[in-house]
Structures are given as structure tokens and as C-alpha cells.
Coordinates of C-alpha atoms in Angstrom, one line a residue:
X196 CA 134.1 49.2 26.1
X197 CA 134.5 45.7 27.3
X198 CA 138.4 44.7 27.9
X199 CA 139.8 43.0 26.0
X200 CA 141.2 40.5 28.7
X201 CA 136.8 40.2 29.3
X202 CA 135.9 40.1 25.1
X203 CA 139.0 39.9 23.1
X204 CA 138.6 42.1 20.6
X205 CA 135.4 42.6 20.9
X206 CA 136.2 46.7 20.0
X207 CA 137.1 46.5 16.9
X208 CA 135.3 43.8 15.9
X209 CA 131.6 45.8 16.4
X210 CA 133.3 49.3 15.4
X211 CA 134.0 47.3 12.4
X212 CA 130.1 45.6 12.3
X213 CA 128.9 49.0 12.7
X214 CA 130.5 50.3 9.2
X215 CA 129.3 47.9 7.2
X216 CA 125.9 48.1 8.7
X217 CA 125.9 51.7 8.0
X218 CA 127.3 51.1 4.2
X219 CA 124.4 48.4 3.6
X220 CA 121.9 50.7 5.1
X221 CA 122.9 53.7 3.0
X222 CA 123.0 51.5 -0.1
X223 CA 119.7 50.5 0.5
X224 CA 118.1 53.8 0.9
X225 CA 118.8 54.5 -2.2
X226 CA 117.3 50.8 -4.0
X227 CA 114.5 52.4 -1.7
X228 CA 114.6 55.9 -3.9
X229 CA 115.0 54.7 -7.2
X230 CA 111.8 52.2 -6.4
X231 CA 110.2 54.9 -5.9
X232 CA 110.9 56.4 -8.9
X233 CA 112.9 59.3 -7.0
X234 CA 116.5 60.6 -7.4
X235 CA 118.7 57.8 -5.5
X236 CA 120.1 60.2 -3.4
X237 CA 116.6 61.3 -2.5
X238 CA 116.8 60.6 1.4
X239 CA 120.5 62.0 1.9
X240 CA 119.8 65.2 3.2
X241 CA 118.8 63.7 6.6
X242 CA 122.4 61.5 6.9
X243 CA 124.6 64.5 6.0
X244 CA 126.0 64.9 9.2
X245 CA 125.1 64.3 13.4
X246 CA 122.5 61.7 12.1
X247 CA 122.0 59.7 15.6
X248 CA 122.6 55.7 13.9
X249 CA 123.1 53.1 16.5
X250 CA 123.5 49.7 16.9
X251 CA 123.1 47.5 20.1
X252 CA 123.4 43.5 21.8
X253 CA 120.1 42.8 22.9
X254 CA 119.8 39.5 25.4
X255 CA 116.5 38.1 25.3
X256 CA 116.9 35.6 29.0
X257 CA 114.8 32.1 28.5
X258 CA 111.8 32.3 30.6
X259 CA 113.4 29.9 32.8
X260 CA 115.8 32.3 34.0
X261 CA 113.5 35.0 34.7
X262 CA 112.3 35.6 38.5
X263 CA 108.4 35.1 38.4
X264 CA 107.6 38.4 40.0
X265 CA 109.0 40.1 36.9
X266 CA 106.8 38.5 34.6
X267 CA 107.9 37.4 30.7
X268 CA 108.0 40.4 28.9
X269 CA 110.0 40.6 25.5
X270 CA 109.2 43.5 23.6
X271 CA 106.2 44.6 22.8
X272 CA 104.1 45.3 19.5
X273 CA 106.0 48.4 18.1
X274 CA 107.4 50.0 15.3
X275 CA 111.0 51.4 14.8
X276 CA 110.6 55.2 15.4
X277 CA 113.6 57.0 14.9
X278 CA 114.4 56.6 11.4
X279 CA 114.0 55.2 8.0
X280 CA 114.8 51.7 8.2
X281 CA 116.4 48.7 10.8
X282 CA 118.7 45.9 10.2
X283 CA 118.8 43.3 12.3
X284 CA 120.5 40.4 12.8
X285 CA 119.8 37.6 15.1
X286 CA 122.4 36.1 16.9
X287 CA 121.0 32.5 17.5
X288 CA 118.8 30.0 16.1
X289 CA 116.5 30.8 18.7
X290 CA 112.8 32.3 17.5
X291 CA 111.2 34.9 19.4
X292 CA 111.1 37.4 16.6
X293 CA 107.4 38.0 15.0
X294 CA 106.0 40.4 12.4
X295 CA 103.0 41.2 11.9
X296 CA 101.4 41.3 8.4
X297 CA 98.8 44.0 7.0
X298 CA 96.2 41.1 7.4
X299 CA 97.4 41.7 11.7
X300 CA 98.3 38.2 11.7
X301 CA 101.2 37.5 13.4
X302 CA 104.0 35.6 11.6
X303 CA 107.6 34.2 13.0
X304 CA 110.7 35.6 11.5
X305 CA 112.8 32.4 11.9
X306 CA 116.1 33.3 11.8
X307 CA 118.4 32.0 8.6
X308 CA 122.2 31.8 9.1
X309 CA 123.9 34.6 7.3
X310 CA 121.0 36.7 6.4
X311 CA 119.5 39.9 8.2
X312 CA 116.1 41.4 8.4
X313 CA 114.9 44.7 7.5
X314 CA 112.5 46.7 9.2
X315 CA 110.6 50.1 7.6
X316 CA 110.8 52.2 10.5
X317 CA 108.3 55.1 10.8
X318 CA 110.4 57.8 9.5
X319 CA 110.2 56.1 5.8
X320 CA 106.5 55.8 6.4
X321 CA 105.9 59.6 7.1
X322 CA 107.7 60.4 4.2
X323 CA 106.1 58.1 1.8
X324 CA 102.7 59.1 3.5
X325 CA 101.9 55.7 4.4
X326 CA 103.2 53.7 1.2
X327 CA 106.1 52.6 2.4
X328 CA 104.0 50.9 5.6
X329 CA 106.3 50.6 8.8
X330 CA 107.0 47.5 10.3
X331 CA 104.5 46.4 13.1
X332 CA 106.7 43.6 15.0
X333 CA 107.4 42.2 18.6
X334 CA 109.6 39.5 20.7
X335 CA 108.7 36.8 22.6
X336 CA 111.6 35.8 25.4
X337 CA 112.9 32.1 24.4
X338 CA 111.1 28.9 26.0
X339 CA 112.2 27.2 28.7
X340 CA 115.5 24.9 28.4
X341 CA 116.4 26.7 25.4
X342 CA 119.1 29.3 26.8
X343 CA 118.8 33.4 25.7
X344 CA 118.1 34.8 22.5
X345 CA 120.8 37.1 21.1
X346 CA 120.4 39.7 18.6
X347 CA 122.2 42.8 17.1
X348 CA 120.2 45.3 15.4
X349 CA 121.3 48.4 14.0
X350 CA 118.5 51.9 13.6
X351 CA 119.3 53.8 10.4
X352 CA 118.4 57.3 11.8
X353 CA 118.0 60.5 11.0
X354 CA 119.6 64.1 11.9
X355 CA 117.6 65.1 14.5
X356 CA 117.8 69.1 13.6
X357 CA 116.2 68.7 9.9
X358 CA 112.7 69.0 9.6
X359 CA 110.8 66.2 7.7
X360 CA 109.2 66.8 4.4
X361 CA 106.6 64.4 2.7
X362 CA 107.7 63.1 -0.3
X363 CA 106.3 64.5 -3.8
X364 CA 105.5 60.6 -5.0
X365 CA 104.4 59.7 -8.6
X366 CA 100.7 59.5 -8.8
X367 CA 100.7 55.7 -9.9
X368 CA 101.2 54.8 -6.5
X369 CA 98.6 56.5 -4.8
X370 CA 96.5 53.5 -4.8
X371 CA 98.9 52.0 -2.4
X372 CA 98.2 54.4 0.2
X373 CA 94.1 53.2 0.5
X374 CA 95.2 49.8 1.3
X375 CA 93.7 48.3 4.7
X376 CA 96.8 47.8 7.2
X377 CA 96.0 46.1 10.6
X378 CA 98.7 46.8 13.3
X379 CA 98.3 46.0 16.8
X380 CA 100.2 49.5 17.3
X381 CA 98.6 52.6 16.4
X382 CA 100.0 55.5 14.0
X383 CA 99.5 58.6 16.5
X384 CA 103.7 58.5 16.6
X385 CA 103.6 59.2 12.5
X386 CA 102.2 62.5 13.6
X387 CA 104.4 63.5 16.2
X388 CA 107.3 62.3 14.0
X389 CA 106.6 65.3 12.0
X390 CA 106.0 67.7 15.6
X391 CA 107.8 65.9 18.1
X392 CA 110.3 63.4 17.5
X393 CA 111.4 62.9 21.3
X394 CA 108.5 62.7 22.5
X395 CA 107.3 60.0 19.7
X396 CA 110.6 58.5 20.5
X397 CA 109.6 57.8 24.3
X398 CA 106.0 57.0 24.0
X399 CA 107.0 54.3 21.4
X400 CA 109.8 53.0 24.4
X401 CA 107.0 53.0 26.6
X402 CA 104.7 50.8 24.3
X403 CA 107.4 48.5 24.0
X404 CA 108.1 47.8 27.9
X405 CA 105.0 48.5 28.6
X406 CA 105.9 47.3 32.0
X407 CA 108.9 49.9 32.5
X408 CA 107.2 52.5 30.8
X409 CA 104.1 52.5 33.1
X410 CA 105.9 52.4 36.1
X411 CA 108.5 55.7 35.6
X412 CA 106.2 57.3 33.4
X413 CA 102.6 56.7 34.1
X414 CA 101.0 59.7 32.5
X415 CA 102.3 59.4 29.4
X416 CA 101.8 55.7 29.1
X417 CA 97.9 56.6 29.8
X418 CA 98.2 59.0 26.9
X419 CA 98.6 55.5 24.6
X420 CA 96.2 53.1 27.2
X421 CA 99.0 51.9 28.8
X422 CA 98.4 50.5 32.4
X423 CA 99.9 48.4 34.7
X424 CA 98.4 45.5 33.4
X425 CA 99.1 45.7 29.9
X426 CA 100.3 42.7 28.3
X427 CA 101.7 42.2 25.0

């Protein structure tokens, strides 16, 4: 942890943040569950104990500070793997944030003071087998002049020892499931979630710094046609 003497109180302050994600995210789970039409402690099993939630300060450095021979990479077009669902919350008034929407256009989540986003991650996907559809979404590093982007998000995950079991969902909402959804990342990591969480947890790393990714881990980036020229 930083000193205080470096971040006063910096500590207690995020241990603090961190509960009362993790109280909001639990709530909502079950708002999820009971819109559903399921029990509203439908998705506990997977939080009773060791479930691996984590929060994290992510500095997004304006373009202008960046050295040229590392290129402008934010984050690349990816969904949330390792659990049911994200909350983030940005920082700044800077943009950089984008979601995409099942049409595959691209749309700007401009942050709002005192508000935070949530994210379906691909966890809540698998189990809904597809309804609930996870979020497709990327970031773009601020413009020049404008100083870094800040954000804070927090990943409502799962325990990592308890197999996942598709969800017995009323019929009425099996229309849902046909709809057309065009993401500019593609679904093989709802598979493995079920196999192969780990792996699915570092092939979706690797599509998100594609850069990174390719260059510790070439093989497996090939696996998902990532190369060293892959731009997001």
C-alpha cells in the first residue's frame, strides 16, 4: 500500500470503496435474478466464499505523453471475463470509454459526475445462454493537451472452484436469445468459460493489449488472429 506520508489515507479510503462496491454489486445480482424471474438469491452460490472480486486505478496517459515507438493503445474491444457483472467508475471528465451496441456501432460512455457504469461480463452471459448479452466495450487514451484519464472499476467475480451451470430460464424469454448481436469481439471465451476459465481469462488479456499479448504470448494470440499488427 501507498504511505500515507505519499497518499494520505489512501488505505482506508479504497478498503472502504471496495465494500460498498461489493454491497452494490451483490444487491444488484439479485435485481438481476428476480428480472429474470428467478429466486433473488439465484447467483449466490458462486460468491459464498474465495470468490476472486477485485478492484483497480487504471491511468489512461494523454497521447501526448506517450513515446511514439509505443504506439496509442488503450484497451482494446473486449468483454469482462471473469465474472457476472463490472462497475466502473470514471475518475475524470475525460472520454475515452466506448460501448458498443448490438447494432456494432460504437457509442461514447461520457462520464456523469456521481454515477457508475455497469458492465455484463461473460459469466452472466453463459449463464443466461446469451440473454443477458455481455458487454462489448473499449478505451481510447485521452487527446492531446487534455492530461490522463483515470478510472476505478471493480470485477464482480466468481469462485473459481464451482462449476458453472446454465440457468433453467422461463420460456417467455427465449425469443431474446435469437436476437442479432454485432460485437467486434467474438464469443469463443463463453465456451471456455464453462472448460477453461484461465485460459479464457488470458486470451481475453491478450485481445485487450493486443500489443502485450502478442509479444509474450504469440501462440496463443494467433489462436484469436492476433498479430503484431493488430490494432484496435
Amino acid at each position: 500500500w501507498p504511505s500515507d506520508e505519499d497518499v494520505q489515507g489512501f488505505r482506508s479510503t479504497y478498503l472502504d470503496l471496495l465494500e460498498n462496491y461489493k454491497k452494490l454489486a451483490l444487491q444488484l445480482t439479485e435485481l438481476v435474478a428476480l428480472s429474470l424471474g428467478l429466486p433473488a438469491d439465484a447467483f449466490d452460490k458462486y460468491f459464498e466464499k474465495d470468490h476472486q472480486n477485485r478492484a483497480k486505478v487504471i491511468k489512461y496517459p494523454s497521447v501526448s505523453e506517450l513515446d511514439p515507438s509505443d504506439g496509442d493503445q488503450g484497451v482494446g474491444p473486449h468483454k469482462d471475463i471473469a465474472g457476472l457483472l463490472t462497475l466502473l467508475y470514471q475518475a475524470n471528465d475525460l472520454p475515452g470509454l466506448q460501448v458498443q451496441n448490438h447494432a456494432g456501432e460504437w457509442i461514447d460512455a461520457t462520464p456523469i459526475p456521481g454515477t457508475i457504469v455497469i458492465n455484463i461480463a461473460t459469466g452472466l452471459e453463459t449463464l443466461t445462454s446469451g440473454l443477458t448479452v455481455a458487454t462489448t466495450h473499449r478505451v481510447l487514451n485521452p487527446p492531446p493537451g487534455r492530461g490522463p484519464r483515470f478510472s476505478i472499476p471493480y470485477f464482480l467475480s466468481v469462485r473459481l472452484d464451482k462449476p458453472f451451470e446454465v440457468l433453467d430460464l422461463p420460456d417467455k424469454y427465449d425469443y431474446l436469445k435469437e436476437r442479432e448481436v454485432i460485437s467486434d469481439t467474438d464469443g469463443q471465451f463463453k465456451e471456455l468459460f464453462l472448460n477453461n476459465l484461465s485460459k479464457a481469462m488470458l486470451l481475453n488479456r491478450i485481445r485487450s493489449h493486443p500489443d502485450v499479448g502478442f509479444k509474450y504470448y504469440p501462440e496463443l494470440a494467433a489462436e484469436i488472429g492476433v498479430n503484431e499488427n493488430t490494432k484496435f
